[in-house]
CSV table of N, CA, C and O in Angstrom, one decimal:
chain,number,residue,atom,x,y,z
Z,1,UNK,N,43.0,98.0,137.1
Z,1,UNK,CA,43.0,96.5,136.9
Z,1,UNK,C,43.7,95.9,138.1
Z,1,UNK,O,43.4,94.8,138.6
Z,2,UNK,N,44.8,96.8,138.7
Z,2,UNK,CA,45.3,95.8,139.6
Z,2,UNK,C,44.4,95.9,141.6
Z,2,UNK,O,44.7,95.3,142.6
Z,3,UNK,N,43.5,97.1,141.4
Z,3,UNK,CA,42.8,97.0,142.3
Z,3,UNK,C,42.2,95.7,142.0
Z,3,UNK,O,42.6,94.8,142.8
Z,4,UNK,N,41.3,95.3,141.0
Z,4,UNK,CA,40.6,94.2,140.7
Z,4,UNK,C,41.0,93.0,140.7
Z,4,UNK,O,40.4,92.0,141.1
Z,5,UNK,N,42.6,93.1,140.3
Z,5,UNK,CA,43.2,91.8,140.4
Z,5,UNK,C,43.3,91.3,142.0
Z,5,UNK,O,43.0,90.1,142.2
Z,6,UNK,N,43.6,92.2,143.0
Z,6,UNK,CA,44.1,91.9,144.5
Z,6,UNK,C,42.7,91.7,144.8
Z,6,UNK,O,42.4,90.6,145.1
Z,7,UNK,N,41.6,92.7,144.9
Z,7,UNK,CA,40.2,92.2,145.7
Z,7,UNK,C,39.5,90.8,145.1
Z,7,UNK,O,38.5,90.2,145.6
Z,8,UNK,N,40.2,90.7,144.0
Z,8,UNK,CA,39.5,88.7,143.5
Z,8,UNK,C,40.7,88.4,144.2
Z,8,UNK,O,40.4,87.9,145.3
Z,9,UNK,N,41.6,88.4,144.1
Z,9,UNK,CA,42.7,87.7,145.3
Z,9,UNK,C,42.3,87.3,146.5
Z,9,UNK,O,42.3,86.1,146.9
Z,10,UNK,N,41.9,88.7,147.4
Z,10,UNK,CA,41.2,88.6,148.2
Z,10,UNK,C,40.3,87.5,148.7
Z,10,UNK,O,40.4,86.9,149.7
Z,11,UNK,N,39.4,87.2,147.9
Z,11,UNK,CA,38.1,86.8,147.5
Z,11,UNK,C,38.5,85.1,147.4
Z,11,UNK,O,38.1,84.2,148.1
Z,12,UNK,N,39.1,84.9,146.5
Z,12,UNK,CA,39.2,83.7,146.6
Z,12,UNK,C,40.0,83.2,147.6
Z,12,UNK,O,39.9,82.0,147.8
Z,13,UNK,N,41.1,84.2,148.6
Z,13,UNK,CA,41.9,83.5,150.0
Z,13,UNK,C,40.6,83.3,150.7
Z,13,UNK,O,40.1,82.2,151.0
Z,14,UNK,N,40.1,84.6,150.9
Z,14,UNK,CA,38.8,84.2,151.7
Z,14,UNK,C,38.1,83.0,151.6
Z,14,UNK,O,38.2,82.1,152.5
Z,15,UNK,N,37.3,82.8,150.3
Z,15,UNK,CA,36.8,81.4,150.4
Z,15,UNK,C,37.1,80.0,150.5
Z,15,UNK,O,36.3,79.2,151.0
Z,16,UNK,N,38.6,79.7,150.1
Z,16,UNK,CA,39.5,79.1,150.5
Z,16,UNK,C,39.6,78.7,151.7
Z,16,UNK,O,39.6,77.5,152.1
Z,17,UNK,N,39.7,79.9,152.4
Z,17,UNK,CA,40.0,79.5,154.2
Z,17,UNK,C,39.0,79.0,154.7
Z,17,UNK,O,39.1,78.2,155.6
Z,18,UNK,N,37.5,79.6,154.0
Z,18,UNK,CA,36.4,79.1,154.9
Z,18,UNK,C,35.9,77.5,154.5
Z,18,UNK,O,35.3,76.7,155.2
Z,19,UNK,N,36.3,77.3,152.9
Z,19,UNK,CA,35.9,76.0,152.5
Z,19,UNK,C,36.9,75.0,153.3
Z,19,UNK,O,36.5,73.9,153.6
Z,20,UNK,N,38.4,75.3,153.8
Z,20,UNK,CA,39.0,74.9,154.3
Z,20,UNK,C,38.8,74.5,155.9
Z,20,UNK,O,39.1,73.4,156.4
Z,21,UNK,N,38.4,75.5,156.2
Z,21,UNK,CA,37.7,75.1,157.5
Z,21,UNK,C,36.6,74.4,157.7
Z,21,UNK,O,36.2,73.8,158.7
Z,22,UNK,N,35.7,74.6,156.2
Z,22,UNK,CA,34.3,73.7,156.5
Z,22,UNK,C,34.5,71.9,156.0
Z,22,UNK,O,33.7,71.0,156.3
Z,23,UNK,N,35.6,71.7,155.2
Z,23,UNK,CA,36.1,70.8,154.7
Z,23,UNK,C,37.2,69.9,156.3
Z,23,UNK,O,37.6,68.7,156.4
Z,24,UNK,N,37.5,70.8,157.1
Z,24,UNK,CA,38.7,70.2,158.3
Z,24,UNK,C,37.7,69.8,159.4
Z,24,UNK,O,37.9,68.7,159.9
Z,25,UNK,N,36.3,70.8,159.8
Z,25,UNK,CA,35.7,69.9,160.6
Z,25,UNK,C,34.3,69.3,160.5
Z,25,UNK,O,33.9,68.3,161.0
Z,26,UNK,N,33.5,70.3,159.4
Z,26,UNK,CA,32.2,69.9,158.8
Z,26,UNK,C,32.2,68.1,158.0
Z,26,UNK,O,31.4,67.2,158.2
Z,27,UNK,N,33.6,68.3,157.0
Z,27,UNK,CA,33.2,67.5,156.2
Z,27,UNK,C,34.2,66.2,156.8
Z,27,UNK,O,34.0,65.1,156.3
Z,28,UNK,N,35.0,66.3,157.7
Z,28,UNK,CA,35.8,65.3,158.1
Z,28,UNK,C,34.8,64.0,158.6
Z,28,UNK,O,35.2,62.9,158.6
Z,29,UNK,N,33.7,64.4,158.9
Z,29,UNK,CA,33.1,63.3,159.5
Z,29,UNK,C,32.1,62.8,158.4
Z,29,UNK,O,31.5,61.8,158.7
Z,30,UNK,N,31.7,63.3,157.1
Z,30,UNK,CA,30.7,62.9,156.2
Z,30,UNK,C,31.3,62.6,155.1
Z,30,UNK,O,30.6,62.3,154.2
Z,31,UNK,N,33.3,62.6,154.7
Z,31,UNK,CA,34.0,62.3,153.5
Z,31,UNK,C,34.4,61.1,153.8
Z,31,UNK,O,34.3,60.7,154.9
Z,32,UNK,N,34.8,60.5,152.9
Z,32,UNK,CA,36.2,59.5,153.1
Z,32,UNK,C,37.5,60.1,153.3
Z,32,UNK,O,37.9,61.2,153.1
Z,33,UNK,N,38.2,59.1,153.8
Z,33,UNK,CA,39.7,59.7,154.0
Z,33,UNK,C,39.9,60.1,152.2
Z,33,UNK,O,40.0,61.4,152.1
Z,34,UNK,N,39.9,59.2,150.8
Z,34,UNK,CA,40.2,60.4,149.8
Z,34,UNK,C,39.4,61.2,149.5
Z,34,UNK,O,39.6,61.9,148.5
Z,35,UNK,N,38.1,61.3,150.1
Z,35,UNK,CA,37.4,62.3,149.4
Z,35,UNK,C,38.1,63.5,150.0
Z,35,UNK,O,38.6,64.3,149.3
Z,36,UNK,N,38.0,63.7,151.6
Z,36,UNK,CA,38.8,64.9,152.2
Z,36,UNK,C,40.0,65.3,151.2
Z,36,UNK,O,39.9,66.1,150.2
Z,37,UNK,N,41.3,64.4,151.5
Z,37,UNK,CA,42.7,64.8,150.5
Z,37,UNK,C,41.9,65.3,149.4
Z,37,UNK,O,42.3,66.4,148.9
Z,38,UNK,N,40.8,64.8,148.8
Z,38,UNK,CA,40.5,65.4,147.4
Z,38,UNK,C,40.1,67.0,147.6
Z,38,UNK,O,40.6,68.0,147.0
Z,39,UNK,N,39.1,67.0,148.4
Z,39,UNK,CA,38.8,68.9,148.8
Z,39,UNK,C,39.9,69.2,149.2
Z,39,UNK,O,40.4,70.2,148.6
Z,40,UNK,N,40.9,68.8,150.4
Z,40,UNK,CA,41.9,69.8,150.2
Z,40,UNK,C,42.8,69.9,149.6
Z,40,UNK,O,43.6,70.8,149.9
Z,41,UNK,N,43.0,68.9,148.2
Z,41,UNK,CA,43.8,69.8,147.5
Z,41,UNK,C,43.0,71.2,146.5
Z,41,UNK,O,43.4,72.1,145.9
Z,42,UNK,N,41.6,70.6,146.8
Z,42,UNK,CA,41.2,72.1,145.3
Z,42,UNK,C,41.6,73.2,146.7
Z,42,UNK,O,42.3,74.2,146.4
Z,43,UNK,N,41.3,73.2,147.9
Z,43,UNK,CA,41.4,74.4,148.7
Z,43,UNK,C,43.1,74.5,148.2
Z,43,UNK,O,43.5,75.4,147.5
Z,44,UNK,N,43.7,73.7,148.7
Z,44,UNK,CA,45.4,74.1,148.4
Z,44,UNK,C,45.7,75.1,147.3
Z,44,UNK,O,46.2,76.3,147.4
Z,45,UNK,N,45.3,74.5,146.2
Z,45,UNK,CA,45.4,75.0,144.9
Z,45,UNK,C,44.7,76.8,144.4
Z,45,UNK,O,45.0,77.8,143.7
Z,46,UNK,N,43.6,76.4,145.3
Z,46,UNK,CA,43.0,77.9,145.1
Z,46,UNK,C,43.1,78.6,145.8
Z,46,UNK,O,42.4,79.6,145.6
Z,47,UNK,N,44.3,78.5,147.3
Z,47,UNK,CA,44.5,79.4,147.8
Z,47,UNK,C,45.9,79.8,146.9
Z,47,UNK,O,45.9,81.0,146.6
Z,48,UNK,N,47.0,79.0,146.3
Z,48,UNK,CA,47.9,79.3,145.7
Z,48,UNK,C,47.5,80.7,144.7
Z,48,UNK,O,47.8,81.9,144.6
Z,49,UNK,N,46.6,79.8,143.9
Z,49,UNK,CA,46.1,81.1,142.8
Z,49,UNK,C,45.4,82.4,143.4
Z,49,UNK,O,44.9,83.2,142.7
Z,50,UNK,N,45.3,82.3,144.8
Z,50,UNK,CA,44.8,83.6,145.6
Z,50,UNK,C,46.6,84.2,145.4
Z,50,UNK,O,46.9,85.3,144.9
Z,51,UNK,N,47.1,83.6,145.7
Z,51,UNK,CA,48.5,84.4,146.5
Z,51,UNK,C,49.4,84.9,144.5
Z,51,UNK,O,50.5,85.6,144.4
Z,52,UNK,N,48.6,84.1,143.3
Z,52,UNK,CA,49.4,84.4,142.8
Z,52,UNK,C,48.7,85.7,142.1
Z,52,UNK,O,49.5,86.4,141.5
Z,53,UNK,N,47.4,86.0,142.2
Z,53,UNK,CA,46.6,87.4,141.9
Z,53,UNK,C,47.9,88.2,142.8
Z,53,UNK,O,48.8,88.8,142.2
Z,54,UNK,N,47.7,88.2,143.7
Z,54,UNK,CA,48.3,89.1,144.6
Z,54,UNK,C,49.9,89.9,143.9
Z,54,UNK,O,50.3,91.1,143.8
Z,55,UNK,N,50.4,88.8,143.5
Z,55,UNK,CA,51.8,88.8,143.1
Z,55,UNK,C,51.7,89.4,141.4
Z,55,UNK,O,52.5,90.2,141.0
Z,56,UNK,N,50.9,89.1,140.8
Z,56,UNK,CA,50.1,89.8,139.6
Z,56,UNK,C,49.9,91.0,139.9
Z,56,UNK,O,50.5,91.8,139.3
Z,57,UNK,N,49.0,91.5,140.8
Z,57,UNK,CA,49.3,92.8,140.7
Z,57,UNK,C,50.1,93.8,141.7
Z,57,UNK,O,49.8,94.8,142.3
Z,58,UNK,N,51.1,93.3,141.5
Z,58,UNK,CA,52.2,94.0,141.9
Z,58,UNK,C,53.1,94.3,140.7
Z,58,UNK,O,53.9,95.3,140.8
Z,59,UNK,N,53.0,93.5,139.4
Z,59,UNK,CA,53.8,93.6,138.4
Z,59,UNK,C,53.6,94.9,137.8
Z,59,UNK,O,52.4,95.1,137.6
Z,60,UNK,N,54.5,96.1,137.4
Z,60,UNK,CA,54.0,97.2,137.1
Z,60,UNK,C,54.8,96.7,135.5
Z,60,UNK,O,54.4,97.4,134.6
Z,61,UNK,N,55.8,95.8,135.0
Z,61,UNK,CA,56.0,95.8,133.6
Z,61,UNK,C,55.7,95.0,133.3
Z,61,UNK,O,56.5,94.2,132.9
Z,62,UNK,N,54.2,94.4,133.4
Z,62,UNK,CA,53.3,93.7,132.2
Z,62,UNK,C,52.0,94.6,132.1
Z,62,UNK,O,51.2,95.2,132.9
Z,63,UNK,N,52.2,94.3,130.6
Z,63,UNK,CA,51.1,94.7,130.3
Z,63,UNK,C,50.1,94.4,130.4
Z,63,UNK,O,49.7,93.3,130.3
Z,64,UNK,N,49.1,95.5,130.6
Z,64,UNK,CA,47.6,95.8,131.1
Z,64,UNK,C,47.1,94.3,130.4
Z,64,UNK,O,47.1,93.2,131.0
Z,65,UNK,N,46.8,94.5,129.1
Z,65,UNK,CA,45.9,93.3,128.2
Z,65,UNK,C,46.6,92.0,128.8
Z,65,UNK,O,45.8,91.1,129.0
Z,66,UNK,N,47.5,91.7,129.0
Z,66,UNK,CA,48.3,90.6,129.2
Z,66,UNK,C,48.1,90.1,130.8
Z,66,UNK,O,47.9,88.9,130.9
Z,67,UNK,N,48.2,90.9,131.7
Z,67,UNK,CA,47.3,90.9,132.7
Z,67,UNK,C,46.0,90.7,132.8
Z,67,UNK,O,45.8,90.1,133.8
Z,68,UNK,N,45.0,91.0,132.1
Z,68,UNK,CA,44.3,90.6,132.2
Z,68,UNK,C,43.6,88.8,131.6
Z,68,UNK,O,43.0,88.0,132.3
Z,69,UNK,N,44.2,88.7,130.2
Z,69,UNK,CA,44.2,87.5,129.8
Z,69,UNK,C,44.6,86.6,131.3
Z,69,UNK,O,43.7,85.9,131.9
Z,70,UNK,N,46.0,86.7,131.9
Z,70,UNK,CA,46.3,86.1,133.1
Z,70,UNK,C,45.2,85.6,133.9
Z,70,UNK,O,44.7,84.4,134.1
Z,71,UNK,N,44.7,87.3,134.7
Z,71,UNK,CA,43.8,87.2,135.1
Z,71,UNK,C,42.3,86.4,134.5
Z,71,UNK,O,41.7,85.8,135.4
Z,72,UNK,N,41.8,86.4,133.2
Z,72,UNK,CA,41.1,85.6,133.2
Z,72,UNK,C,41.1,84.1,133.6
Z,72,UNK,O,40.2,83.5,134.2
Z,73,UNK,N,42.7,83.5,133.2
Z,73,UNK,CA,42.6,82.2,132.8
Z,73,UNK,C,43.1,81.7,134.4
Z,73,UNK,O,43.0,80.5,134.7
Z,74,UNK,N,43.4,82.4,135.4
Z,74,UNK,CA,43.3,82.2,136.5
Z,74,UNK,C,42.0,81.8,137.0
Z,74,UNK,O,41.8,80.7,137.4
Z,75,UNK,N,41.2,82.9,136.9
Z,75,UNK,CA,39.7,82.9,137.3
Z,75,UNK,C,39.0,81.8,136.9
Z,75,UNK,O,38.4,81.0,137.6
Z,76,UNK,N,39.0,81.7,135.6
Z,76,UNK,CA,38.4,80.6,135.2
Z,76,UNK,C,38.8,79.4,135.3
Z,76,UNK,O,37.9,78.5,135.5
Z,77,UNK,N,40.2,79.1,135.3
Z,77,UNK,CA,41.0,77.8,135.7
Z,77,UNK,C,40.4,77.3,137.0
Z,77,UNK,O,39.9,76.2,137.0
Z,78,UNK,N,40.7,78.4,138.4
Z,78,UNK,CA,40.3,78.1,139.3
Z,78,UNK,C,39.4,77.8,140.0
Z,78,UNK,O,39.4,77.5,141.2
Z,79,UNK,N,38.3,77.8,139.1
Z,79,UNK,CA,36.8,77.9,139.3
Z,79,UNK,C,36.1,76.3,138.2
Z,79,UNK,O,35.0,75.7,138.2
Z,80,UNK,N,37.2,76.1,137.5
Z,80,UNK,CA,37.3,74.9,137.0
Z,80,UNK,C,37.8,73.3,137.4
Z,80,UNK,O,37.5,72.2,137.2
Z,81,UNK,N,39.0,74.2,138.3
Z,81,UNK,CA,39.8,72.7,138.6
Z,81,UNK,C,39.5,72.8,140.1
Z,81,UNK,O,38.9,71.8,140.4
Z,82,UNK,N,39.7,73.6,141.1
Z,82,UNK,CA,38.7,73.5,142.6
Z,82,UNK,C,37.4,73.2,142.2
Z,82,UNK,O,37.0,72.1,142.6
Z,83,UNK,N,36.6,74.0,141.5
Z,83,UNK,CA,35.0,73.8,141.8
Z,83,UNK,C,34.6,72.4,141.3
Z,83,UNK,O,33.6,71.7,141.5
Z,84,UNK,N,35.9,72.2,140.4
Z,84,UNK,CA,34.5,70.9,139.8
Z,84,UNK,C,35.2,69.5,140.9
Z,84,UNK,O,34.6,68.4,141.0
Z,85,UNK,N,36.4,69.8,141.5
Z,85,UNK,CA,37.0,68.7,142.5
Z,85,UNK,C,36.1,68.9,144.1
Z,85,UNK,O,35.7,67.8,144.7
Z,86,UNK,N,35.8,70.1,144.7
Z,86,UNK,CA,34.4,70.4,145.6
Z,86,UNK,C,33.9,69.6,145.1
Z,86,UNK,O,34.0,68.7,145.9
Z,87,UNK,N,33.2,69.3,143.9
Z,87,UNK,CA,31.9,69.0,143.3
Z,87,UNK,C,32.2,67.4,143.2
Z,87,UNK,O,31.3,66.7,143.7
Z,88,UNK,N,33.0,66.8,142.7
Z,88,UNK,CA,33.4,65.7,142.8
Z,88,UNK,C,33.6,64.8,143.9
Z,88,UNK,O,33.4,63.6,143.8
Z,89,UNK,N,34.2,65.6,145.3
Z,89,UNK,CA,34.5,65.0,146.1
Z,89,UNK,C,33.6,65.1,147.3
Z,89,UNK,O,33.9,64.7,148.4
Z,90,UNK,N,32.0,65.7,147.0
Z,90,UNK,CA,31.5,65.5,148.0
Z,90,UNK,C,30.1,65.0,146.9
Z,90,UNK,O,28.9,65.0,147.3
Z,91,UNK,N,30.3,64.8,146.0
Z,91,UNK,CA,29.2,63.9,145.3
Z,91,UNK,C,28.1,62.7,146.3
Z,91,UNK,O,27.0,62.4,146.1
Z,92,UNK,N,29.3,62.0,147.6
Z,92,UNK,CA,28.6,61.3,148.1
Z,92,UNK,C,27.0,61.7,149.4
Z,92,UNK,O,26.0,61.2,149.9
Z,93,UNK,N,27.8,63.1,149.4
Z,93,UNK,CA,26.7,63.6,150.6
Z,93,UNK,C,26.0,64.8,149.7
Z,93,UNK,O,25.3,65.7,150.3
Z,94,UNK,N,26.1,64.9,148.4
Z,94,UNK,CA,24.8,65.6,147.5
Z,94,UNK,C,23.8,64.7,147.2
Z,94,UNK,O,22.6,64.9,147.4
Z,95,UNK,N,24.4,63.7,146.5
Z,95,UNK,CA,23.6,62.7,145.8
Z,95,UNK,C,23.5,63.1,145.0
Z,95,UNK,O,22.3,63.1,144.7
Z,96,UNK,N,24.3,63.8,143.9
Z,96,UNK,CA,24.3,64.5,142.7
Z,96,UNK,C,25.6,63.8,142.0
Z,96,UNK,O,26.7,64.2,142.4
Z,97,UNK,N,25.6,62.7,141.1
Z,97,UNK,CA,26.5,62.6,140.2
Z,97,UNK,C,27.6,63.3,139.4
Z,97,UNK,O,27.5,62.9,138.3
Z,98,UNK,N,28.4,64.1,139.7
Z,98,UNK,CA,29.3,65.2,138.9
Z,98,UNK,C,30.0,64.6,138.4
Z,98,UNK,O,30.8,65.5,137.9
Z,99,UNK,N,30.6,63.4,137.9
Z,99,UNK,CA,31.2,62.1,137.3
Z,99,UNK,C,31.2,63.1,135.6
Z,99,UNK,O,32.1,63.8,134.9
Z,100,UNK,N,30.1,62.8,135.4
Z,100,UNK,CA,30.5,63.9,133.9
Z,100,UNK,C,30.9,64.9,133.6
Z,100,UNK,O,30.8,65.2,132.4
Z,101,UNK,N,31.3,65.7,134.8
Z,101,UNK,CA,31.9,67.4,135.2
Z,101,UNK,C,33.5,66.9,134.9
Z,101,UNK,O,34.2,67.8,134.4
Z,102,UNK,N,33.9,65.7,135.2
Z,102,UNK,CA,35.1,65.4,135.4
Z,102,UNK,C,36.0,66.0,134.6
Z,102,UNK,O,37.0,66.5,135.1
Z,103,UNK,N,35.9,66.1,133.7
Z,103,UNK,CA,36.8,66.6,132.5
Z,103,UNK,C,37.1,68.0,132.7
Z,103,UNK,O,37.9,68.6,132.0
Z,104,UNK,N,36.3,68.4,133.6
Z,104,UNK,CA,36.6,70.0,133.5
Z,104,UNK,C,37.8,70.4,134.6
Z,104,UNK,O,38.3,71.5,134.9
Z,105,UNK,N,38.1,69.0,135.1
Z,105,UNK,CA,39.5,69.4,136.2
Z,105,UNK,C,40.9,69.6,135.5
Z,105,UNK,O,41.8,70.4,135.7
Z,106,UNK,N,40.6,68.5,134.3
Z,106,UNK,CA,42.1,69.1,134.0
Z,106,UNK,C,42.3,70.2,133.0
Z,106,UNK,O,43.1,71.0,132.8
Z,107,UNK,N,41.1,69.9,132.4
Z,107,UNK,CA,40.9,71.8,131.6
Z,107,UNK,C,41.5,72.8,132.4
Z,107,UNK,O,42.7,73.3,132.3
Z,108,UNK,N,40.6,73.0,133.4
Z,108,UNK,CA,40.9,73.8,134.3
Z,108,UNK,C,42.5,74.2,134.8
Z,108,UNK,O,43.1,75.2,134.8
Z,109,UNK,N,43.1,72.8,135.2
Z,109,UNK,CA,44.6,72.7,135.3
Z,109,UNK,C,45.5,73.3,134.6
Z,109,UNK,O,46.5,73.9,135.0
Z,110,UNK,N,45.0,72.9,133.2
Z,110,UNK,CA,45.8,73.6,131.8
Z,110,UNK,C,45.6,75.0,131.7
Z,110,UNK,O,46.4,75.7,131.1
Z,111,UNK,N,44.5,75.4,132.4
Z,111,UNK,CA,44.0,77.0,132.1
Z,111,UNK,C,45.2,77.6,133.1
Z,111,UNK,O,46.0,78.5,132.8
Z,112,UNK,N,45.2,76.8,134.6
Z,112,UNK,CA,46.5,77.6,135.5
Z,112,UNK,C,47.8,77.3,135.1
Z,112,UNK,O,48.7,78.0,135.5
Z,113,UNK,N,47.9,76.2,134.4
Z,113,UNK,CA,49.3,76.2,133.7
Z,113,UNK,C,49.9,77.2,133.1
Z,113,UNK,O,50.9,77.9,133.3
Z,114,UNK,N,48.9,77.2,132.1
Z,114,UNK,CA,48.9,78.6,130.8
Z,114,UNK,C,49.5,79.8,131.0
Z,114,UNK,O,50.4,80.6,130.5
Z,115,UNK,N,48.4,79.8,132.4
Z,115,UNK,CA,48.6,81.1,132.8
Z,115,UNK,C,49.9,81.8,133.7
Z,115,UNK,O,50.4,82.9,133.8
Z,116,UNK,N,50.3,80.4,134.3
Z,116,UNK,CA,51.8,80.9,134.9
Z,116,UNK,C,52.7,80.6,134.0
Z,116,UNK,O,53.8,80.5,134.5
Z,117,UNK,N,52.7,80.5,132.9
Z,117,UNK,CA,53.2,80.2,131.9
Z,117,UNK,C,53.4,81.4,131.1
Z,117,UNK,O,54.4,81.4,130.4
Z,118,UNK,N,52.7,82.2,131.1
Z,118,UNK,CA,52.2,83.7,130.2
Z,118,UNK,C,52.9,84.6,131.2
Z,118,UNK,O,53.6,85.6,130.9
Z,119,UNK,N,52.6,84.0,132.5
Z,119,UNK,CA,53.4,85.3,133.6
Z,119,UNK,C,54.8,85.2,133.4
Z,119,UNK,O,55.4,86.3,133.4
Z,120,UNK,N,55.5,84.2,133.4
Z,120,UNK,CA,57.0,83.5,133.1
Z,120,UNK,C,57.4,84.2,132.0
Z,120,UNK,O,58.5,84.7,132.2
Z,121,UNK,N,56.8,84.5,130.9
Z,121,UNK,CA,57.1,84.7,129.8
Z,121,UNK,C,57.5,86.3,130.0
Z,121,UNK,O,58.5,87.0,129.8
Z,122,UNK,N,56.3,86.5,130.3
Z,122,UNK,CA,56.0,88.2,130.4
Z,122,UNK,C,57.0,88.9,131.3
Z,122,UNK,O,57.4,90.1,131.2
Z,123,UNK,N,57.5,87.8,132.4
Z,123,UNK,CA,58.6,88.4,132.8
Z,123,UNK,C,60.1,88.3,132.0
Z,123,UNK,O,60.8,89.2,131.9
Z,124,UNK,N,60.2,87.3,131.5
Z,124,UNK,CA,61.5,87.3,131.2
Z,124,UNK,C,61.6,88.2,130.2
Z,124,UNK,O,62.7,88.8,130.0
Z,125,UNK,N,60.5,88.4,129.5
Z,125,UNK,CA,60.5,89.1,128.0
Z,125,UNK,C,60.8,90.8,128.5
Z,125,UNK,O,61.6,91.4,127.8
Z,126,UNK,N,60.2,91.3,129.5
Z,126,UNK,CA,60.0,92.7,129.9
Z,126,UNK,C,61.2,93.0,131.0
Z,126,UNK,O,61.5,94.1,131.1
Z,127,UNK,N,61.8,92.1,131.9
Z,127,UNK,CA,63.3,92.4,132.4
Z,127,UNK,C,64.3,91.8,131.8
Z,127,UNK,O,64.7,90.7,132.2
Z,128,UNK,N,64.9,92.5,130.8
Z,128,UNK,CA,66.2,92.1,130.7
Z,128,UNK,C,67.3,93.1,131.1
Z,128,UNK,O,68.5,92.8,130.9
């Protein structure tokens, strides 16, 4: 599991950097000043949850299942509150309305709350 957890780590720093770079000079000239701030915060955010896979699997006293739940609500969080803010913030140069996707940002949000929240726990509960 924790091979799995670091190469989705991987995976999402990677994408991150490149959405990051296609968002600093691709999209600088086709966003608004908030539409940009808006992509780079989902890049911010989902490089964070890159670095915190990483730090997940290093933990050797949490448990497997518990790790993984993590790992889910990571994945899914981040794929909720970046992708649907991407999706939001370049609405203007799709011509695709995501206006009704909206709701899925703060879902998503609550999903990476959760989940550093489950890690917090898991530690305090297993180092004493």
């Amino acid at each position: 599991m924790d091979k799995k957890i670091s190469i989705t780590g991987a995976f999402i720093g990677m994408v991150a950097i490149i959405l990051g770079a296609f968002g600093a000079h691709a999209l600088k000239k086709v966003l608004t000043p908030e539409q940009l701030i808006s992509f780079e915060t989902g890049v911010r955010y989902q490089m964070y949850q890159a670095f915190f896979l990483f730090f997940l699997a290093t933990q050797n006293d949490i448990q497997e299942k518990t790790k993984k739940t993590i790992f889910t609500l990571i994945l899914s969080g981040t794929l909720f509150f970046s992708g649907s803010i991407y999706l939001l913030s370049t609405t203007g140069i799709t011509g695709v309305n995501f206006k009704p996707i909206g709701f899925i940002t703060p879902v998503g949000g609550l999903l990476l709350i959760v989940a550093w929240g489950i890690l917090g726990f898991s530690i305090l509960k297993t180092r004493k």
